Amino acid sequence: MGASGIGKTRSVDRILRLYPQTVAHDEPMALTQVVWLKLECPHKGSPRQLCISFFNEMDLLLGTRFQARHGSGRIALDEMVVHMAQIADRHALGILVIDEIQHLTQAPGAGREDLLNFLVTLINKIGLPVMLVGTPAALSLLQGAFRQPRQRSGERSLGAADR
């Protein structure tokens, strides 16, 4: 998180360019690994559009048709997240970077709780490092999203240590 215009995106881009975006593996099986994938959060902050962006970017990298199969209007958002996790696993995605995360706070029709649930579900289901980049406008959303799981994990740790 940082103020607008201080170079967050440029810095992340420079770091990501140090690594190849894809690596072709022949052994033990043929696989195109996606080392990193960077998405820009849609301007209106739609979680559905973020999922579609994921499918589009994977299609561009791999020459696949994930967006056509998994990004249509008939597919529920929860199902799209499951497909994202499967695709990330299938292509051994190393890290997902989501830039301009503050746009999620501007999603039309989506309440704060919906956005919090979407973020937590996405990060839990996708099961890999997710780097969120944005301005302080996203802090209230993100602090709320991750405060409760952290508190619950701390409570479990205390309970286990006391036994």
PDB file of C-alpha atoms in Angstrom:
ATOM      1  CA  MET A   1       0.000   0.000   0.000  1.00  0.00           C
ATOM      2  CA  GLY A   2       1.194   3.460  -0.742  1.00  0.00           C
ATOM      3  CA  ALA A   3       0.139   6.876  -1.939  1.00  0.00           C
ATOM      4  CA  SER A   4      -0.890   7.306  -5.540  1.00  0.00           C
ATOM      5  CA  GLY A   5       1.988   8.052  -7.891  1.00  0.00           C
ATOM      6  CA  ILE A   6       4.896   6.868  -5.729  1.00  0.00           C
ATOM      7  CA  GLY A   7       5.868   4.030  -8.078  1.00  0.00           C
ATOM      8  CA  LYS A   8       4.205   0.939  -6.597  1.00  0.00           C
ATOM      9  CA  THR A   9       3.181  -0.487  -9.965  1.00  0.00           C
ATOM     10  CA  ARG A  10       6.474   0.347 -11.623  1.00  0.00           C
ATOM     11  CA  SER A  11       8.449  -1.248  -8.795  1.00  0.00           C
ATOM     12  CA  VAL A  12       6.371  -4.431  -8.878  1.00  0.00           C
ATOM     13  CA  ASP A  13       6.682  -4.591 -12.679  1.00  0.00           C
ATOM     14  CA  ARG A  14      10.462  -4.228 -12.487  1.00  0.00           C
ATOM     15  CA  ILE A  15      10.713  -7.021  -9.928  1.00  0.00           C
ATOM     16  CA  LEU A  16       8.431  -9.343 -11.900  1.00  0.00           C
ATOM     17  CA  ARG A  17      10.478  -8.777 -15.075  1.00  0.00           C
ATOM     18  CA  LEU A  18      13.457 -10.344 -13.278  1.00  0.00           C
ATOM     19  CA  TYR A  19      11.664 -13.700 -13.628  1.00  0.00           C
ATOM     20  CA  PRO A  20      10.360 -15.404 -16.745  1.00  0.00           C
ATOM     21  CA  GLN A  21       6.573 -15.313 -16.835  1.00  0.00           C
ATOM     22  CA  THR A  22       6.310 -18.865 -18.161  1.00  0.00           C
ATOM     23  CA  VAL A  23       8.581 -21.885 -18.095  1.00  0.00           C
ATOM     24  CA  ALA A  24       8.058 -24.872 -20.386  1.00  0.00           C
ATOM     25  CA  HIS A  25       8.702 -28.213 -18.669  1.00  0.00           C
ATOM     26  CA  ASP A  26       9.089 -31.519 -20.527  1.00  0.00           C
ATOM     27  CA  GLU A  27       9.825 -33.790 -17.583  1.00  0.00           C
ATOM     28  CA  PRO A  28       8.239 -35.511 -15.743  1.00  0.00           C
ATOM     29  CA  MET A  29       5.318 -34.309 -17.894  1.00  0.00           C
ATOM     30  CA  ALA A  30       4.706 -31.585 -20.442  1.00  0.00           C
ATOM     31  CA  LEU A  31       3.630 -28.455 -18.586  1.00  0.00           C
ATOM     32  CA  THR A  32       3.760 -24.731 -19.176  1.00  0.00           C
ATOM     33  CA  GLN A  33       4.262 -23.253 -15.743  1.00  0.00           C
ATOM     34  CA  VAL A  34       3.081 -19.701 -15.129  1.00  0.00           C
ATOM     35  CA  VAL A  35       5.612 -18.244 -12.719  1.00  0.00           C
ATOM     36  CA  TRP A  36       3.677 -15.033 -12.094  1.00  0.00           C
ATOM     37  CA  LEU A  37       0.484 -13.385 -13.246  1.00  0.00           C
ATOM     38  CA  LYS A  38      -0.351  -9.731 -12.713  1.00  0.00           C
ATOM     39  CA  LEU A  39      -3.900  -8.442 -12.964  1.00  0.00           C
ATOM     40  CA  GLU A  40      -5.195  -4.919 -12.710  1.00  0.00           C
ATOM     41  CA  CYS A  41      -8.353  -4.732 -10.674  1.00  0.00           C
ATOM     42  CA  PRO A  42     -11.175  -3.524 -12.940  1.00  0.00           C
ATOM     43  CA  HIS A  43     -11.991   0.188 -12.665  1.00  0.00           C
ATOM     44  CA  LYS A  44     -15.505  -0.441 -11.310  1.00  0.00           C
ATOM     45  CA  GLY A  45     -14.152  -3.062  -8.937  1.00  0.00           C
ATOM     46  CA  SER A  46     -16.324  -5.973 -10.026  1.00  0.00           C
ATOM     47  CA  PRO A  47     -15.133  -9.279  -8.521  1.00  0.00           C
ATOM     48  CA  ARG A  48     -16.654 -11.051 -11.547  1.00  0.00           C
ATOM     49  CA  GLN A  49     -14.622  -8.883 -13.925  1.00  0.00           C
ATOM     50  CA  LEU A  50     -11.465  -9.622 -11.921  1.00  0.00           C
ATOM     51  CA  CYS A  51     -12.071 -13.341 -12.459  1.00  0.00           C
ATOM     52  CA  ILE A  52     -12.644 -12.777 -16.183  1.00  0.00           C
ATOM     53  CA  SER A  53      -9.371 -10.808 -16.321  1.00  0.00           C
ATOM     54  CA  PHE A  54      -7.601 -13.814 -14.799  1.00  0.00           C
ATOM     55  CA  PHE A  55      -8.998 -16.107 -17.505  1.00  0.00           C
ATOM     56  CA  ASN A  56      -8.138 -13.599 -20.267  1.00  0.00           C
ATOM     57  CA  GLU A  57      -4.547 -13.176 -19.078  1.00  0.00           C
ATOM     58  CA  MET A  58      -4.056 -16.939 -18.846  1.00  0.00           C
ATOM     59  CA  ASP A  59      -5.504 -17.278 -22.364  1.00  0.00           C
ATOM     60  CA  LEU A  60      -3.029 -14.705 -23.699  1.00  0.00           C
ATOM     61  CA  LEU A  61      -0.089 -16.463 -22.066  1.00  0.00           C
ATOM     62  CA  LEU A  62      -1.036 -20.040 -22.866  1.00  0.00           C
ATOM     63  CA  GLY A  63      -3.183 -19.831 -26.004  1.00  0.00           C
ATOM     64  CA  THR A  64      -6.108 -21.421 -24.153  1.00  0.00           C
ATOM     65  CA  ARG A  65      -9.840 -20.660 -24.064  1.00  0.00           C
ATOM     66  CA  PHE A  66     -10.409 -20.411 -20.312  1.00  0.00           C
ATOM     67  CA  GLN A  67     -12.399 -17.183 -20.592  1.00  0.00           C
ATOM     68  CA  ALA A  68     -14.847 -18.726 -23.075  1.00  0.00           C
ATOM     69  CA  ARG A  69     -15.290 -21.815 -20.862  1.00  0.00           C
ATOM     70  CA  HIS A  70     -15.294 -20.291 -17.391  1.00  0.00           C
ATOM     71  CA  GLY A  71     -16.017 -16.573 -17.785  1.00  0.00           C
ATOM     72  CA  SER A  72     -19.506 -16.487 -19.223  1.00  0.00           C
ATOM     73  CA  GLY A  73     -22.431 -14.720 -17.575  1.00  0.00           C
ATOM     74  CA  ARG A  74     -24.079 -18.039 -16.715  1.00  0.00           C
ATOM     75  CA  ILE A  75     -21.327 -19.100 -14.324  1.00  0.00           C
ATOM     76  CA  ALA A  76     -21.650 -18.034 -10.686  1.00  0.00           C
ATOM     77  CA  LEU A  77     -18.829 -16.043  -9.085  1.00  0.00           C
ATOM     78  CA  ASP A  78     -18.095 -18.824  -6.574  1.00  0.00           C
ATOM     79  CA  GLU A  79     -17.716 -21.299  -9.422  1.00  0.00           C
ATOM     80  CA  MET A  80     -15.390 -18.918 -11.270  1.00  0.00           C
ATOM     81  CA  VAL A  81     -13.126 -18.758  -8.208  1.00  0.00           C
ATOM     82  CA  VAL A  82     -13.005 -22.573  -8.111  1.00  0.00           C
ATOM     83  CA  HIS A  83     -12.020 -22.625 -11.803  1.00  0.00           C
ATOM     84  CA  MET A  84      -9.328 -20.025 -11.119  1.00  0.00           C
ATOM     85  CA  ALA A  85      -7.890 -22.228  -8.384  1.00  0.00           C
ATOM     86  CA  GLN A  86      -7.918 -25.288 -10.656  1.00  0.00           C
ATOM     87  CA  ILE A  87      -6.203 -23.420 -13.492  1.00  0.00           C
ATOM     88  CA  ALA A  88      -3.627 -21.922 -11.116  1.00  0.00           C
ATOM     89  CA  ASP A  89      -2.892 -25.402  -9.788  1.00  0.00           C
ATOM     90  CA  ARG A  90      -2.784 -27.009 -13.247  1.00  0.00           C
ATOM     91  CA  HIS A  91      -0.213 -24.463 -14.440  1.00  0.00           C
ATOM     92  CA  ALA A  92       1.729 -24.288 -11.144  1.00  0.00           C
ATOM     93  CA  LEU A  93       1.126 -20.540 -10.808  1.00  0.00           C
ATOM     94  CA  GLY A  94       3.763 -19.139  -8.481  1.00  0.00           C
ATOM     95  CA  ILE A  95       2.268 -15.785  -7.472  1.00  0.00           C
ATOM     96  CA  LEU A  96      -0.796 -13.753  -8.364  1.00  0.00           C
ATOM     97  CA  VAL A  97      -0.382  -9.979  -8.203  1.00  0.00           C
ATOM     98  CA  ILE A  98      -3.507  -7.812  -8.119  1.00  0.00           C
ATOM     99  CA  ASP A  99      -2.787  -4.131  -8.729  1.00  0.00           C
ATOM    100  CA  GLU A 100      -5.133  -1.203  -8.022  1.00  0.00           C
ATOM    101  CA  ILE A 101      -6.954  -3.265  -5.379  1.00  0.00           C
ATOM    102  CA  GLN A 102      -8.674  -0.108  -4.107  1.00  0.00           C
ATOM    103  CA  HIS A 103     -11.012  -0.391  -7.120  1.00  0.00           C
ATOM    104  CA  LEU A 104     -12.807  -3.216  -5.300  1.00  0.00           C
ATOM    105  CA  THR A 105     -14.219  -0.614  -2.933  1.00  0.00           C
ATOM    106  CA  GLN A 106     -16.076   0.959  -5.891  1.00  0.00           C
ATOM    107  CA  ALA A 107     -17.942  -2.170  -7.032  1.00  0.00           C
ATOM    108  CA  PRO A 108     -21.538  -1.264  -7.888  1.00  0.00           C
ATOM    109  CA  GLY A 109     -24.114  -3.276  -5.996  1.00  0.00           C
ATOM    110  CA  ALA A 110     -21.558  -5.156  -3.936  1.00  0.00           C
ATOM    111  CA  GLY A 111     -21.561  -4.503  -0.237  1.00  0.00           C
ATOM    112  CA  ARG A 112     -18.483  -4.374   1.936  1.00  0.00           C
ATOM    113  CA  GLU A 113     -19.204  -7.844   3.341  1.00  0.00           C
ATOM    114  CA  ASP A 114     -19.511  -9.293  -0.177  1.00  0.00           C
ATOM    115  CA  LEU A 115     -16.137  -7.839  -1.146  1.00  0.00           C
ATOM    116  CA  LEU A 116     -14.493  -9.078   2.048  1.00  0.00           C
ATOM    117  CA  ASN A 117     -15.880 -12.558   1.476  1.00  0.00           C
ATOM    118  CA  PHE A 118     -14.736 -12.521  -2.145  1.00  0.00           C
ATOM    119  CA  LEU A 119     -11.157 -11.557  -1.240  1.00  0.00           C
ATOM    120  CA  VAL A 120     -10.848 -14.084   1.572  1.00  0.00           C
ATOM    121  CA  THR A 121     -12.400 -16.857  -0.536  1.00  0.00           C
ATOM    122  CA  LEU A 122     -10.175 -16.081  -3.517  1.00  0.00           C
ATOM    123  CA  ILE A 123      -6.995 -16.112  -1.452  1.00  0.00           C
ATOM    124  CA  ASN A 124      -7.985 -19.275   0.441  1.00  0.00           C
ATOM    125  CA  LYS A 125      -9.143 -21.214  -2.626  1.00  0.00           C
ATOM    126  CA  ILE A 126      -6.359 -20.224  -4.970  1.00  0.00           C
ATOM    127  CA  GLY A 127      -3.843 -21.504  -2.406  1.00  0.00           C
ATOM    128  CA  LEU A 128      -0.809 -19.512  -3.485  1.00  0.00           C
ATOM    129  CA  PRO A 129       0.792 -16.205  -2.628  1.00  0.00           C
ATOM    130  CA  VAL A 130      -1.395 -13.259  -3.626  1.00  0.00           C
ATOM    131  CA  MET A 131       0.213  -9.818  -3.595  1.00  0.00           C
ATOM    132  CA  LEU A 132      -2.245  -6.953  -3.333  1.00  0.00           C
ATOM    133  CA  VAL A 133      -1.040  -3.545  -4.521  1.00  0.00           C
ATOM    134  CA  GLY A 134      -3.024  -0.369  -3.997  1.00  0.00           C
ATOM    135  CA  THR A 135      -3.543   2.960  -2.332  1.00  0.00           C
ATOM    136  CA  PRO A 136      -4.572   3.592   1.273  1.00  0.00           C
ATOM    137  CA  ALA A 137      -8.202   3.744   0.051  1.00  0.00           C
ATOM    138  CA  ALA A 138      -8.142  -0.080   0.164  1.00  0.00           C
ATOM    139  CA  LEU A 139      -6.798  -0.312   3.715  1.00  0.00           C
ATOM    140  CA  SER A 140     -10.175  -0.280   5.441  1.00  0.00           C
ATOM    141  CA  LEU A 141     -11.406  -3.072   3.167  1.00  0.00           C
ATOM    142  CA  LEU A 142      -8.278  -5.157   3.565  1.00  0.00           C
ATOM    143  CA  GLN A 143      -7.900  -4.674   7.302  1.00  0.00           C
ATOM    144  CA  GLY A 144     -11.448  -5.846   7.801  1.00  0.00           C
ATOM    145  CA  ALA A 145     -10.916  -8.819   5.483  1.00  0.00           C
ATOM    146  CA  PHE A 146      -7.877 -10.144   7.278  1.00  0.00           C
ATOM    147  CA  ARG A 147      -8.400  -9.058  10.881  1.00  0.00           C
ATOM    148  CA  GLN A 148     -10.918 -11.784  11.744  1.00  0.00           C
ATOM    149  CA  PRO A 149      -8.958 -14.764  10.320  1.00  0.00           C
ATOM    150  CA  ARG A 150      -5.817 -13.519  12.069  1.00  0.00           C
ATOM    151  CA  GLN A 151      -7.664 -13.183  15.365  1.00  0.00           C
ATOM    152  CA  ARG A 152      -9.191 -16.632  15.011  1.00  0.00           C
ATOM    153  CA  SER A 153      -5.817 -18.221  14.244  1.00  0.00           C
ATOM    154  CA  GLY A 154      -4.334 -16.443  17.267  1.00  0.00           C
ATOM    155  CA  GLU A 155      -7.124 -17.743  19.478  1.00  0.00           C
ATOM    156  CA  ARG A 156      -6.511 -21.302  18.282  1.00  0.00           C
ATOM    157  CA  SER A 157      -2.797 -20.935  18.956  1.00  0.00           C
ATOM    158  CA  LEU A 158      -3.430 -19.703  22.486  1.00  0.00           C
ATOM    159  CA  GLY A 159      -5.865 -22.508  23.159  1.00  0.00           C
ATOM    160  CA  ALA A 160      -3.413 -25.151  21.920  1.00  0.00           C
ATOM    161  CA  ALA A 161      -0.532 -23.680  23.943  1.00  0.00           C
ATOM    162  CA  ASP A 162      -2.565 -23.673  27.128  1.00  0.00           C
ATOM    163  CA  ARG A 163      -3.215 -27.415  26.932  1.00  0.00           C
TER     164      ARG A 163
END
